[in-house]
Coordinates of C-alpha atoms in Angstrom, one line a residue:
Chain A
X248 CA 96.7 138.7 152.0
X249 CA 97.8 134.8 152.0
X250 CA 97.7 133.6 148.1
X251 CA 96.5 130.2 148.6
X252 CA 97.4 129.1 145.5
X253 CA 100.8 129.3 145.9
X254 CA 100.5 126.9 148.6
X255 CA 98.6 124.2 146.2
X256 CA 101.1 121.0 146.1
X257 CA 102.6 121.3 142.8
X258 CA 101.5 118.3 142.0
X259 CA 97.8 119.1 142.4
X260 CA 97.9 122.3 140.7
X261 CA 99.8 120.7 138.0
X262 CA 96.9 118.6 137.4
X263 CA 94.5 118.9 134.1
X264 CA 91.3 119.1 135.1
X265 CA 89.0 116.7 133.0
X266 CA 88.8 117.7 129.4
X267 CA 85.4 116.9 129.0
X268 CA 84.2 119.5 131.9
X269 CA 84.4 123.0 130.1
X270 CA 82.1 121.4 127.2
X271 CA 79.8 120.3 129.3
X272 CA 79.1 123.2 131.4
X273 CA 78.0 124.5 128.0
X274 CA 75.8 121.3 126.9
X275 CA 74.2 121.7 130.3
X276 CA 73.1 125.6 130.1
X277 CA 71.7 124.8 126.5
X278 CA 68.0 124.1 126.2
X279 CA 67.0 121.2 123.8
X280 CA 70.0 119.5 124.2
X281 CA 70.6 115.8 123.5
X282 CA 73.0 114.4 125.4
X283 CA 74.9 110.8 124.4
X284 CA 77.6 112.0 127.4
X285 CA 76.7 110.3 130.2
X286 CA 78.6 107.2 131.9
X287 CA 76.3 105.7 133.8
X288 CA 72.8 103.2 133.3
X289 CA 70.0 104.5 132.7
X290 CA 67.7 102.2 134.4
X291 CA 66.8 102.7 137.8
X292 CA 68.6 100.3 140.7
X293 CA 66.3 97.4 141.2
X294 CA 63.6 97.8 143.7
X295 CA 64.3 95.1 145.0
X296 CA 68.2 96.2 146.4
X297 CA 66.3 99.7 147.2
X298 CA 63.4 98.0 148.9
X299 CA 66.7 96.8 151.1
X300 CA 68.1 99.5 151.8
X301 CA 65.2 101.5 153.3
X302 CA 64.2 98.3 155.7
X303 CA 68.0 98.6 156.7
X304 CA 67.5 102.4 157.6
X305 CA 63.8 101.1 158.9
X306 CA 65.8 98.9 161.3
X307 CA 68.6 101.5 162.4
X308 CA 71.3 100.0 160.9
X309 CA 73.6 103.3 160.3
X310 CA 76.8 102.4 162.3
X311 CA 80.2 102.1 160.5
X312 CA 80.8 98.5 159.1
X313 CA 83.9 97.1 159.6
X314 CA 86.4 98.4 157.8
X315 CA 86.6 95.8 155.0
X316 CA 82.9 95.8 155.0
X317 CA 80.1 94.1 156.3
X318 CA 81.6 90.6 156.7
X319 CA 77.9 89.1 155.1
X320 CA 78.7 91.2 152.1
X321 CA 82.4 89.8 151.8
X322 CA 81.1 86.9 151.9
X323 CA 78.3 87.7 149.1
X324 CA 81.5 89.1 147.0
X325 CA 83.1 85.7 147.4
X326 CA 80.5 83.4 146.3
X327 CA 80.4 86.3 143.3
X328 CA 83.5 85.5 142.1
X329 CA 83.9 82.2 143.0
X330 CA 80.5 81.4 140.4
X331 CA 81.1 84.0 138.0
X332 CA 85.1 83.7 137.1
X333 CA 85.6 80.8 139.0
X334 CA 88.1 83.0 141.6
X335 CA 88.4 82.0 145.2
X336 CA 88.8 85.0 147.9
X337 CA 88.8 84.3 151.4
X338 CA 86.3 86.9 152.6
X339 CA 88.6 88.0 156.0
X340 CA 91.8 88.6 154.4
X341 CA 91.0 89.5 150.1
X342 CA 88.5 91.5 149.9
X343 CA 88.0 94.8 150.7
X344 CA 84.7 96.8 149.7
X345 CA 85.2 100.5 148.6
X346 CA 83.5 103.3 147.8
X347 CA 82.8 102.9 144.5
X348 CA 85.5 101.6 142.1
X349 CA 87.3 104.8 141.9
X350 CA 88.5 104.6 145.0
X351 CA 89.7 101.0 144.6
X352 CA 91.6 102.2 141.6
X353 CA 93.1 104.9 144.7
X354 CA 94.1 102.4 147.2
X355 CA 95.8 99.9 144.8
X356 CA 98.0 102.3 142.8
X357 CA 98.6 104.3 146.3
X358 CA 99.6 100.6 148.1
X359 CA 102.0 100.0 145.1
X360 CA 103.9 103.4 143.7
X361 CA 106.9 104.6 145.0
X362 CA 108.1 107.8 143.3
X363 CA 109.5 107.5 140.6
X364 CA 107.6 103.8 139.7
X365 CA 106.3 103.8 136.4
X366 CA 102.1 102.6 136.2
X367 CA 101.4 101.3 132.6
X368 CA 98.3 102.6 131.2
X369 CA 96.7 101.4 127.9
X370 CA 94.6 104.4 126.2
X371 CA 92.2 105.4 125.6
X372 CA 90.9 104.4 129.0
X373 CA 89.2 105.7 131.9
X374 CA 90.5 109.8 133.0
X375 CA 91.5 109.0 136.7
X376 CA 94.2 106.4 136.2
X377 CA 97.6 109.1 134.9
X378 CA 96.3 111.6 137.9
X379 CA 95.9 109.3 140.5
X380 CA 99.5 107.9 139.6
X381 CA 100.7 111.4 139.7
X382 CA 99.4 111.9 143.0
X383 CA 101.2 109.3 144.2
X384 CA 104.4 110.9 142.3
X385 CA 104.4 108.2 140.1
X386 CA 104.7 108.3 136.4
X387 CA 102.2 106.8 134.4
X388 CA 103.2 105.9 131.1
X389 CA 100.5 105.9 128.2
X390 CA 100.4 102.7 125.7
X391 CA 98.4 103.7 123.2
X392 CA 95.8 101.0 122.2
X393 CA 95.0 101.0 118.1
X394 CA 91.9 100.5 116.5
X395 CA 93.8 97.5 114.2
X396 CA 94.1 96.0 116.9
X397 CA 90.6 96.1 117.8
X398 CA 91.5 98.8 120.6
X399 CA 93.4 95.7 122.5
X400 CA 96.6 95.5 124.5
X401 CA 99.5 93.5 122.5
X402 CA 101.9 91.6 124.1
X403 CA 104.3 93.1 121.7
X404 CA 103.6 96.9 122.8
X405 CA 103.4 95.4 126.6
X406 CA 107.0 93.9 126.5
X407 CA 108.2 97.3 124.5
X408 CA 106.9 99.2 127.5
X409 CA 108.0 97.6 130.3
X410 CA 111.4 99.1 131.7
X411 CA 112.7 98.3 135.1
X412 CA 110.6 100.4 136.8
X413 CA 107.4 99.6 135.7
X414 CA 105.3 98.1 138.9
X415 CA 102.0 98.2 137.7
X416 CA 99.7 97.6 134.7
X417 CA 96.3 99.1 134.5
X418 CA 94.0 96.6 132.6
X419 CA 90.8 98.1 131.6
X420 CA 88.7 95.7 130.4
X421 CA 85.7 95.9 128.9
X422 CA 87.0 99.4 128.1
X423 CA 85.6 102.4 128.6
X424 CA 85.4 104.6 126.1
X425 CA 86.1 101.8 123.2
X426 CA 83.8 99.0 124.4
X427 CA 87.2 96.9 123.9
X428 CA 87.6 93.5 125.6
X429 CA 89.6 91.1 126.3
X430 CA 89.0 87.4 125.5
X431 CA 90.8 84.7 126.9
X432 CA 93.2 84.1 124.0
X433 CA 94.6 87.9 124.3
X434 CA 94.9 87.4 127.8
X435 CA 96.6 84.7 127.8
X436 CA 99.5 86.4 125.4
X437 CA 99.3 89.2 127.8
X438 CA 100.1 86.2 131.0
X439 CA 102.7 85.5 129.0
X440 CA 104.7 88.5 128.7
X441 CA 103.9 89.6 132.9
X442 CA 104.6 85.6 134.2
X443 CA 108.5 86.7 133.3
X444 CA 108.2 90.1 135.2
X445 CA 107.6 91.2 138.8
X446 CA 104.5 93.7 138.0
X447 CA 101.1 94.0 139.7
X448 CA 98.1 94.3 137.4
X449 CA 95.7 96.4 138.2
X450 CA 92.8 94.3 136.2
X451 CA 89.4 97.3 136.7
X452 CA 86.5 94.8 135.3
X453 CA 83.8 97.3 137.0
X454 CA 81.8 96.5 133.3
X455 CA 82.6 93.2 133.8
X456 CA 78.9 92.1 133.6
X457 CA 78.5 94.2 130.6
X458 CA 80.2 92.2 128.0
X459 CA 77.8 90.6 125.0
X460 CA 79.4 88.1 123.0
X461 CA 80.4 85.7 125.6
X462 CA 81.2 85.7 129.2
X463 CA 83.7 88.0 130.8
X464 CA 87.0 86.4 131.5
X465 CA 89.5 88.1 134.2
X466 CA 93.1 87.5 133.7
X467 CA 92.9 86.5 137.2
X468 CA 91.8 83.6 135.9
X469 CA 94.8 82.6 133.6
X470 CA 97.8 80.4 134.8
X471 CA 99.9 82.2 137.5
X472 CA 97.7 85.6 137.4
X473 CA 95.9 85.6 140.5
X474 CA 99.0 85.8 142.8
X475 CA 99.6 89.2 140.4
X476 CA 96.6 90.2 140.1
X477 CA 94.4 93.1 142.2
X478 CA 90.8 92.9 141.0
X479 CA 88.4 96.3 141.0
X480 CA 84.8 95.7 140.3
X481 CA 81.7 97.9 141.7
X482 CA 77.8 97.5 141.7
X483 CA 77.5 101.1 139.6
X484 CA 77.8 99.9 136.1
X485 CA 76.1 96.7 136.5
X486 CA 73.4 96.6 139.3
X487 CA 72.8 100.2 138.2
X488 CA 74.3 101.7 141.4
X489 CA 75.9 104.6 140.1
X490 CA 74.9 107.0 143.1
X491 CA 75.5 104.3 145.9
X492 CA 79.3 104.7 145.5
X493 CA 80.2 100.9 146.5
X494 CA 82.9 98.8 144.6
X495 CA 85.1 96.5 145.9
X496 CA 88.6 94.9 145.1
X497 CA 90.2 91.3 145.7
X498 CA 93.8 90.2 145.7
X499 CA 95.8 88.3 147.5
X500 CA 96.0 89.1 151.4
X501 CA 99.7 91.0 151.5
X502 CA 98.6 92.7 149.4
X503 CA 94.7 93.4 150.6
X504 CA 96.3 94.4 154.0
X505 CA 98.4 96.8 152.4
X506 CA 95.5 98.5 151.1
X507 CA 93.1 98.6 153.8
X508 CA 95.5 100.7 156.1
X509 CA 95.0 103.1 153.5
X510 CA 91.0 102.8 153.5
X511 CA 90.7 102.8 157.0
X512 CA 92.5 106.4 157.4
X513 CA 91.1 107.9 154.3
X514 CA 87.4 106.7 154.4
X515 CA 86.6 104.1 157.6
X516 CA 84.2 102.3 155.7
X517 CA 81.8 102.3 152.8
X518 CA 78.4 103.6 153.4
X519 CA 76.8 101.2 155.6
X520 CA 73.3 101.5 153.6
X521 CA 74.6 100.8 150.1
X522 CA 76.7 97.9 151.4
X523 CA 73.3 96.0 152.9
X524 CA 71.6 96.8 149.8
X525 CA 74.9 95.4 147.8
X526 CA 74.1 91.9 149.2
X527 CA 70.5 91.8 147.5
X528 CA 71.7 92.9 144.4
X529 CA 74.6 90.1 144.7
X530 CA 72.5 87.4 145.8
X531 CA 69.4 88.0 144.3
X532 CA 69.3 90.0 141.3
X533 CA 71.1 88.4 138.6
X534 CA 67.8 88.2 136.4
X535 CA 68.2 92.4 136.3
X536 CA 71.8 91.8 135.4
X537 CA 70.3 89.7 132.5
X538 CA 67.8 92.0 131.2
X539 CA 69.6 94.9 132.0
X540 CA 72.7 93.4 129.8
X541 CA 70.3 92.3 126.8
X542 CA 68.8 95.9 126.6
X543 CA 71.6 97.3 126.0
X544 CA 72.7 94.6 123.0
X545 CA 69.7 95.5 120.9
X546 CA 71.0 99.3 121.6
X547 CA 74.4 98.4 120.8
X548 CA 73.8 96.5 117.8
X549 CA 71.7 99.2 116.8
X550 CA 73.5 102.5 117.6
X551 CA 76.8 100.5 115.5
X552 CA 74.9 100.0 112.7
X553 CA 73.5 103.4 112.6
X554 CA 76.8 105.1 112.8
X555 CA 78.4 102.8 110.3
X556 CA 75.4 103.8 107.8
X557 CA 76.2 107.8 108.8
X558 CA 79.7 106.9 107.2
X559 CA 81.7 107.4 110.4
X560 CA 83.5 104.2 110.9
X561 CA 82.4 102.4 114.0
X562 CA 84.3 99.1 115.6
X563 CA 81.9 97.0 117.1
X564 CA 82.6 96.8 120.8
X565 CA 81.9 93.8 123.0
X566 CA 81.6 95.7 126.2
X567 CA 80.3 98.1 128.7
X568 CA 77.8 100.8 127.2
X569 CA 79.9 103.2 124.6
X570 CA 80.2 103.3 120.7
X571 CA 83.9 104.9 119.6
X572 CA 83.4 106.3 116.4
X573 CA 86.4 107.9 114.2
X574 CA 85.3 111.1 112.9
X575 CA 88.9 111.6 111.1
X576 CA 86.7 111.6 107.9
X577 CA 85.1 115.0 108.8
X578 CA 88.6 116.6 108.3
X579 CA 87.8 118.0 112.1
X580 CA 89.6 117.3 115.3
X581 CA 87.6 115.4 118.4
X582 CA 87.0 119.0 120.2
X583 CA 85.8 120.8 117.0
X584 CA 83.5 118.0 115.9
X585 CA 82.2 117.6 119.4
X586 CA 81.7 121.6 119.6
X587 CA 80.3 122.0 116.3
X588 CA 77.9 118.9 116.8
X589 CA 76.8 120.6 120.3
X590 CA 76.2 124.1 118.8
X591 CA 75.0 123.4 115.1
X592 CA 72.3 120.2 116.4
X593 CA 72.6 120.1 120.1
X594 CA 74.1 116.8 120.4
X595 CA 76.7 116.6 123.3
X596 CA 79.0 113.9 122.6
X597 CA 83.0 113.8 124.1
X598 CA 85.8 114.4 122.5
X599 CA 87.8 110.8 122.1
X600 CA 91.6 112.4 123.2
X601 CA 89.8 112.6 126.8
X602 CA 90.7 109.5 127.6
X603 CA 94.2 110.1 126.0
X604 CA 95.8 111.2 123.3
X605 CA 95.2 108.3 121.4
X606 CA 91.9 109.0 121.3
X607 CA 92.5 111.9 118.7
X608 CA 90.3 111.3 115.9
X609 CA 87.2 109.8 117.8
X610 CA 84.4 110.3 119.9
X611 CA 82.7 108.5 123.1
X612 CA 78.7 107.9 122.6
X613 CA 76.8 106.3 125.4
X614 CA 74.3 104.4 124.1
X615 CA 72.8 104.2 128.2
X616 CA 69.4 105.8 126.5
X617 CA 66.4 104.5 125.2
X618 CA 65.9 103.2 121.6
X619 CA 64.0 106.3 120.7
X620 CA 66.6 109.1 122.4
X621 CA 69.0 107.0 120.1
X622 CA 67.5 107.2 117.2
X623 CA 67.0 111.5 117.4
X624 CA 70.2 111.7 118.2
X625 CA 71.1 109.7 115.1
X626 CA 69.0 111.5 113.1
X627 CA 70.6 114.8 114.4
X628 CA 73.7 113.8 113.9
X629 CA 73.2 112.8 110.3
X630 CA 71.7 116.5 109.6
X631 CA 75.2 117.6 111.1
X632 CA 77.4 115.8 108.9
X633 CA 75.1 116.9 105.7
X634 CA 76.1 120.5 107.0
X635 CA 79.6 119.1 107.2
X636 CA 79.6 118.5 103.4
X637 CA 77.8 121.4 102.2
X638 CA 80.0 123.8 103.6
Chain B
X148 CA 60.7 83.6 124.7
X149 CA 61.8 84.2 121.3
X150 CA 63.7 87.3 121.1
X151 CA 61.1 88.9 118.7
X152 CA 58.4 88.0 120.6
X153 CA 61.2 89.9 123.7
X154 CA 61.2 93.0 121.3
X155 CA 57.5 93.1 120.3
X156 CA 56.5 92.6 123.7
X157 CA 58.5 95.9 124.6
X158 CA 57.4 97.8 121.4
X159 CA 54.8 96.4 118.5
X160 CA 55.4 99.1 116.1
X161 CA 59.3 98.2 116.1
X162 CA 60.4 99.0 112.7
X163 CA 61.2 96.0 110.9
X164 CA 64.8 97.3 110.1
X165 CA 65.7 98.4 112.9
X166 CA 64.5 94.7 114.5
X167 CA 66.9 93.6 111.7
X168 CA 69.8 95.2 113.1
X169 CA 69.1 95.0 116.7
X170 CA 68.4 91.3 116.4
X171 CA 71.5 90.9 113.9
X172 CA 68.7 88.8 111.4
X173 CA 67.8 89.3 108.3
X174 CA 64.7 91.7 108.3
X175 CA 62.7 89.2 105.6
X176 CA 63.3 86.2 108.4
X177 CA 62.0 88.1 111.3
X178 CA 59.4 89.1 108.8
X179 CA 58.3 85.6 108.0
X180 CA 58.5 84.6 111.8
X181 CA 56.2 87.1 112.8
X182 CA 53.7 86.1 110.4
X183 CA 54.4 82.5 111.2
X184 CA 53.4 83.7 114.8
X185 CA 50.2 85.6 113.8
X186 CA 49.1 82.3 111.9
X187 CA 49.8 80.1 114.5
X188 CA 48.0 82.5 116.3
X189 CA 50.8 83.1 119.1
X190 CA 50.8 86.4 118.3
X191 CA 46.9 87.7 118.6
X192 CA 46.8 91.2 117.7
X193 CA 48.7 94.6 118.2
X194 CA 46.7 97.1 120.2
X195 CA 48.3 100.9 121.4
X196 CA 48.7 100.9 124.9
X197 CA 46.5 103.9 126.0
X198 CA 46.5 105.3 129.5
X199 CA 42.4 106.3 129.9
X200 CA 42.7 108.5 132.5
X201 CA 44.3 111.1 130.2
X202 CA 41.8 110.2 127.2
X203 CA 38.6 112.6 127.5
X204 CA 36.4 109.8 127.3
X205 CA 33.6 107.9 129.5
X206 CA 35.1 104.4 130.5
X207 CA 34.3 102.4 133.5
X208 CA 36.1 98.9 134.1
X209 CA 34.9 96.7 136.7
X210 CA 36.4 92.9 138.0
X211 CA 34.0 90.8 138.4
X212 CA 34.5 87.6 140.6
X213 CA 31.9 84.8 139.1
X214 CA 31.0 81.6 141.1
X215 CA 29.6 78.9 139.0
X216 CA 28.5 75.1 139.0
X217 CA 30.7 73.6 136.7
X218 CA 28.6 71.2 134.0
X219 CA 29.2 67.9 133.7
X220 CA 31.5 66.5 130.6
X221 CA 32.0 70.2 130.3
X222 CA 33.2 71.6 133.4
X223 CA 34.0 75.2 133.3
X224 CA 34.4 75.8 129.4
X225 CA 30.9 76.2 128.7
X226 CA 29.7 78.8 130.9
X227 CA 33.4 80.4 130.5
X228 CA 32.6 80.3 126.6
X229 CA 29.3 82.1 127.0
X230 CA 30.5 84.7 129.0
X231 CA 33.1 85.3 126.4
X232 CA 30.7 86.0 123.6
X233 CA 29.9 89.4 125.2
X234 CA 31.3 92.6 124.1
X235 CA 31.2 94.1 127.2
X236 CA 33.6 91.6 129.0
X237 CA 37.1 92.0 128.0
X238 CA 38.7 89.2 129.6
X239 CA 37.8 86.1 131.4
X240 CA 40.4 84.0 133.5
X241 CA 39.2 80.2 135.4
X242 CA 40.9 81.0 138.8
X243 CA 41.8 78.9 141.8
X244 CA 41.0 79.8 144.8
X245 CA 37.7 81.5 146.5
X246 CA 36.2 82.0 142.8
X247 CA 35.8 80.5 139.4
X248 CA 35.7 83.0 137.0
X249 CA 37.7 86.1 136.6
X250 CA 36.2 89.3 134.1
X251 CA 37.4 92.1 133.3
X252 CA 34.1 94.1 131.9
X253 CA 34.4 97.8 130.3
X254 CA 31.2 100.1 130.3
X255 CA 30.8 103.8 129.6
X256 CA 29.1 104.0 133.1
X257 CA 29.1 102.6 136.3
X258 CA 24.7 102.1 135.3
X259 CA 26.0 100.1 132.5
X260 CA 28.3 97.5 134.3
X261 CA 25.5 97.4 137.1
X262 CA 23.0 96.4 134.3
X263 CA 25.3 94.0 132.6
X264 CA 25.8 92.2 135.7
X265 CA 22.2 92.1 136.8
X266 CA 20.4 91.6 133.4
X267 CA 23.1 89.4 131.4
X268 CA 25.7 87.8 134.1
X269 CA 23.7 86.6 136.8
X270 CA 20.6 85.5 135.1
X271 CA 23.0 82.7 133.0
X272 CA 22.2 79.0 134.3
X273 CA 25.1 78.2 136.2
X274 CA 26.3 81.4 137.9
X275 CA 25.7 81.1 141.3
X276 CA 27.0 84.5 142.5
X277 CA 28.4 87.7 141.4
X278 CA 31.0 90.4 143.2
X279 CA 31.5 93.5 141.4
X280 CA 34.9 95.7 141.7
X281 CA 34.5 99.0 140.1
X282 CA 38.2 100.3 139.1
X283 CA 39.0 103.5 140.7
X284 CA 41.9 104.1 139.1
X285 CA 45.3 102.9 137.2
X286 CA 48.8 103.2 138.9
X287 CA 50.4 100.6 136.5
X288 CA 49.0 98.5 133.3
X289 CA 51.3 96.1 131.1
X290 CA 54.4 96.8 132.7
X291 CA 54.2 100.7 132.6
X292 CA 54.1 102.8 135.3
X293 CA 51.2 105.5 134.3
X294 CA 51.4 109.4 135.4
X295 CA 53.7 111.6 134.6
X296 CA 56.8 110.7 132.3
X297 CA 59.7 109.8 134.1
X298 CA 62.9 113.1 134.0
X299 CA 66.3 111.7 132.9
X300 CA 68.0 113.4 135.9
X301 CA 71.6 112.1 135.4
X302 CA 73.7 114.9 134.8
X303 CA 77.1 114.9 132.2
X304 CA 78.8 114.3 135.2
X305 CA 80.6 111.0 135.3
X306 CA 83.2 110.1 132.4

């Protein structure tokens, strides 16, 4: 008989699958479980965007778009940016709408690596980035980010990675799983260092919305950036759209052609549905974006403070939905903590060194749950390091 | 809105700690706002939220739409006043529109709403009609959705 897995490109097979998946087919056979895992909102999409997309149906509209999407939602996407960074796209020839941000994250790092071209990624960050670049026999190059530093990119540890064949930085900001950001001062250092180099940044602000103190700034914004600069942003993380799959990306038009050759063979289009409903949510939902975004302060504010008191160190984070605690304290690595935690008091948490080695010594906790949920799980969690101790 | 008055609105019982920390205040200067509130009497009362349909109990609620002649130097406060005084009626809004008056008016039985109106509501000088709406039942109060509690379906899927 034919082994088929022999005939698995090495490349594939070589791939890790995600470290978080064998602990949570465990969390999710366990009853009672408390989960602070999950990476998506918690509130429904507004019923407004939903009402939208079932008149759409109502009205028969389930034909492929055009490829770049439906050209009112481009246009939606423009007036986006244009208000909320102050970024200018033309809606025919920079912007392309994807499904979800994921796949914008694909198509740019696919348009840009030859093999052999090194992709710089800061860690902890996001798990698709190093095996996408692999894919495209690339070789992504970790920089880890530290929590002196706030969990930032430096410009110093930026200029001491770049060699000549780095093409393209990953910049993701607000982080997930740090809550890290950016502000305009740090990003401006970071300009400084790529103005002198010939590398693309790949800038993924898909929690863009979710940043608290202050608004988000894109380094697309900062002198000389935007002719660099490849956008990816979604509606998943903050219109609550998790389950449409729809993101988009914007950069300059070489560059936007580039990519949509390789959207249009892989995927056609985005689904036509979420893409109607995509232009209520841009054009008339900001007030969910708002309460949505101060829901999720109280929780933040709250979940820091509570972790803090447990004696695990906390940095605050300014951004998307997660709390990165160090747990070095406990004496325990990120994968026994998190196991012990699940076992011992049924709390799932991930492992920190998920998102990269770098993460070693901390752990990811959504705080995408309700005030009460929060505070059992602190609670548990507080039982769990009193075990800690006594044992 | 204030952003304790924000937080109360979504829970009353919020501990006053926890406020604290959400809020990043001082707990004694959210204390001391909230009684400002009460005594200023922006803040009127804290009542539990109860769904009635799941509490074994007899309870009716009717609207009732009120027509009246609006009194001279007083216009509508007087008879709106009155109306208040009664247990039974648990709100009263001056509407525009094809009405004056707006109640909301809770009896143990549909006999005792029917009486109310007839013996204490119409007979007042200056109603000049009545139209009585009988609640049949509550698919959202306050915000809430009622029924059954809402499944957290989202799986540990996404990283």
């Amino acid at each position: 008989m034919m082994d088929m897995e022999k005939l698995i490109a090495r490349r594939t097979a070589g791939l890790k699958p995600s470290g978080i998946r064998r602990f949570f087919d465990i969390a999710n056979e366990m009853e009672n479980v408390i989960s602070l895992g999950v990476g998506e909102p918690d509130f429904k999409t507004p019923y407004a965007v939903r009402r939208a997309a079932m008149d759409n149906l109502q009205r028969g509209k389930t034909a492929y778009s055009a490829n770049a999407g439906l050209m009112p939602l481009r246009k939606s996407i423009a007036a986006y940016m244009s208000r909320s960074f102050s970024l200018d796209y033309d809606p025919k020839s920079e912007i392309i709408v994807t499904v979800g941000g994921s796949e914008g994250i694909d198509l740019c790092i696919r348009a840009f690596v030859d093999p052999g071209d090194e992709v710089l990624v800061p860690e902890p960050s996001f798990v698709a980035y190093a095996p996408i670049v692999t894919l495209a026999c690339g070789v992504p190059v970790p920089i880890p980010t530290l929590q002196e530093d706030d969990f930032r990119l430096t410009a110093a540890q930026l200029e001491a990675a770049i060699t000549p064949k780095t093409k393209v930085l990953v910049l993701p900001f607000p982080n997930n799983p740090t809550g890290a950001v950016m502000r305009r001062e740090h990003l401006e250092e970071i300009a400084e260092v790529l103005r002198r180099h010939d590398i693309v940044v790949l800038s993924d602000e898909i929690y863009a919305e979710l940043t608290y103190n202050g608004r988000h700034v894109s380094i697309a914004e900062i002198d000389g950036m935007k002719e660099r600069t490849i956008i990816v942003n979604g509606f998943s993380k903050s219109f609550a759209m998790t389950g449409w799959r729809l993101g988009f990306l914007t950069g300059p038009a070489p560059a936007i052609k580039q990519m949509l050759k390789i959207h249009q063979y892989a995927l056609m289009c985005a689904p036509t549905t979420s893409q109607y409903a995509a232009i209520e949510a841009l054009d008339h939902c900001e007030e969910n974006i708002a309460q949505m975004r101060a829901e999720y302060n109280l929780r933040r504010r709250f979940v820091v403070d509570a972790f803090n008191r447990l004696g695990l160190s906390t940095f605050e984070p300014e951004g998307a939905f997660y709390i990165f605690p160090c747990i070095k304290s406990t004496g325990l690595s990120s994968e026994e903590f998190c196991e012990k935690l699940l076992y011992s008091q049924r709390v799932a948490v991930v492992p920190g060194n998920a998102f990269g080695d770098s993460g070693e010594g901390f752990v990811r906790v959504s705080y995408s749950y309700s005030v009460n949920h929060l505070t059992e799980a602190v609670r548990r969690i507080g039982c769990f390091l009193e075990e800690l101790k006594q044992s | 809105m204030d952003q304790i008055l924000q937080v109360l609105s979504g829970n009353a019982r919020m501990d006053l700690d926890k406020m604290a920390v959400m809020l990043d205040m001082p707990a004694e200067e959210i204390q001391k706002k909230i009684q400002e509130y009460e005594q200023a009497g922006v803040i009127r009362g804290y009542k539990p939220l109860l769904d009635y349909d799941k509490i074994d109990t007899e309870l009716v609620e009717a609207i009732i739409e009120v027509r009246v002649s609006p009194q001279r130097d007083f216009g509508f406060e007087e008879i709106a006043r009155i109306i208040s005084e009664y247990n039974e009626v648990s709100s009263v809004y001056l509407m525009s529109g094809g009405y004056d008056l707006h109640l909301r008016v809770v009896g143990k039985t549909f006999k005792d709403i029917a009486l109310f109106v007839a013996q204490r509501l119409a007979v007042l000088d200056g109603v000049l009609s009545t139209a009585t709406h009988f609640v049949l039942s509550r698919y959202k109060d306050w915000g809430i959705i009622l029924g059954e509690n809402g499944i957290d379906e989202r799986r540990n899927i996404s990283i």
